[in-house]
Amino acid sequence: MDAPGTDISPDEYVLRRILKNPSHYDPSLPVPVQKAAVRPSQRDVNGLSVYREQYYLGNPAGVLAHVEEGKRNNYHIGRIRVSDLNRLGLTVRPAEGPEHLPGHCEIPELNHEDYEKDKRKFADVILEVAKLLGENIVYSPPPG
């Protein structure tokens, strides 16, 4: 397995946490993952967080390790191919720093500051990422 900081292949998949909330995920809708699940938040200073799937093979819920134990059942996990992100003009780069989970990456083009400056510029890309994630939910929390 590659060490963090190595190149990310277009053939790789990355995982994204999706809040179990109708404003983020609603399986009854044609596009179940909503734009709110992909929209950069104030915490996304360097870019939207994703995780390299190769670090979590067989256990996609491992990306929830930094989430408080009592809140881990509040997330779905979606999967998207890096080449699909590249096709949308997005890149994926390893996140820096020991505080990150293994395989933590960022999509630098989807950072909070740039998004706040021109939300309309990002609307179509965010919708496409949401659609792709919604087509490939790899983990859902237990019912209840």
C-alpha positions in Angstrom: 0.0 0.0 0.0 1.3 3.4 -0.9 2.3 5.8 1.9 0.5 9.1 2.2 2.0 11.7 0.0 2.3 9.4 -3.0 0.6 10.1 -6.3 -3.1 9.3 -6.5 -4.0 7.3 -9.6 -7.0 8.2 -11.7 -8.1 4.6 -11.4 -8.4 4.8 -7.6 -11.6 5.4 -5.7 -12.1 7.9 -2.8 -14.7 7.8 -0.1 -16.8 10.7 1.2 -18.7 10.8 4.5 -22.4 11.8 3.9 -24.5 13.0 6.8 -27.6 10.9 7.4 -29.9 13.8 7.2 -32.5 14.5 4.5 -30.7 17.7 3.5 -27.6 15.6 2.7 -29.0 12.2 1.8 -32.5 11.1 0.8 -32.8 7.7 -0.9 -36.3 8.5 -2.0 -35.1 11.2 -4.4 -33.7 10.6 -8.0 -30.4 12.1 -6.8 -30.1 10.7 -3.2 -27.0 12.6 -2.3 -27.8 16.3 -2.0 -25.6 19.2 -2.9 -25.3 20.0 0.8 -23.2 16.8 1.3 -20.6 18.1 -1.2 -20.7 21.8 -0.6 -17.5 23.0 1.1 -17.9 24.0 4.7 -15.9 26.4 6.9 -13.7 23.4 7.8 -12.8 22.8 4.2 -10.0 25.5 4.1 -7.7 23.4 1.9 -10.4 21.5 0.0 -13.2 19.0 0.4 -12.2 15.9 2.5 -12.2 12.5 0.9 -10.4 9.2 1.8 -8.4 6.9 -0.4 -10.4 3.6 -0.6 -7.3 1.5 -0.6 -6.8 2.3 3.1 -10.2 1.1 4.0 -10.8 -2.0 1.8 -13.4 -4.2 3.4 -14.1 -1.5 6.0 -15.3 1.7 4.5 -16.8 2.8 7.8 -13.2 3.1 9.0 -13.3 6.7 7.7 -15.5 7.4 10.6 -12.7 6.8 13.2 -12.4 10.5 14.0 -16.1 10.9 14.5 -17.4 10.6 18.1 -18.5 7.1 18.7 -22.1 8.1 19.5 -22.3 9.9 16.1 -20.9 7.3 13.8 -24.4 6.0 12.9 -25.2 9.4 11.5 -23.2 8.8 8.3 -23.4 7.1 5.0 -20.2 6.6 2.9 -20.2 7.3 -0.8 -17.5 6.2 -3.3 -16.3 8.0 -6.4 -13.5 7.3 -9.0 -10.7 9.8 -9.1 -10.9 9.9 -12.9 -14.6 11.0 -12.6 -13.4 13.9 -10.4 -10.7 14.7 -12.9 -13.2 14.8 -15.7 -15.0 17.5 -13.8 -11.8 19.5 -13.5 -11.1 18.4 -9.9 -7.9 17.0 -8.5 -7.3 14.9 -5.4 -4.2 15.4 -3.2 -3.0 13.9 0.1 -3.8 16.0 3.1 -0.8 17.0 5.2 -0.3 16.5 8.9 -0.3 13.8 11.5 -3.8 14.7 12.7 -5.4 13.2 9.6 -6.6 9.6 9.2 -4.6 7.4 6.9 -5.5 8.1 3.3 -7.1 11.4 4.0 -7.1 13.6 0.9 -8.5 16.9 -0.2 -10.1 18.2 -3.4 -8.4 21.6 -3.4 -10.7 23.2 -6.0 -13.7 22.7 -3.6 -12.5 24.9 -0.8 -14.7 27.1 1.3 -13.1 30.4 0.4 -13.4 30.0 -3.3 -16.9 28.5 -3.0 -18.1 31.5 -0.9 -16.7 33.9 -3.5 -18.7 32.4 -6.4 -21.2 29.7 -5.5 -22.8 29.7 -9.0 -19.5 28.8 -10.5 -19.4 25.6 -8.4 -23.1 24.6 -8.7 -22.9 22.2 -11.6 -19.7 20.5 -10.4 -21.1 20.0 -6.9 -24.3 18.5 -8.4 -22.3 16.1 -10.6 -20.2 15.0 -7.6 -23.4 14.4 -5.6 -24.9 12.4 -8.4 -21.8 10.2 -8.7 -21.6 9.6 -5.0 -25.3 8.7 -4.9 -24.7 6.0 -7.5 -22.2 4.3 -5.2 -23.1 4.3 -1.5 -20.8 1.7 0.0 -21.9 2.0 3.6 -25.1 2.9 5.4 -25.6 3.0 9.1 -27.7 0.5 10.8 -31.4 1.4 11.0 -32.6 3.2 14.0 
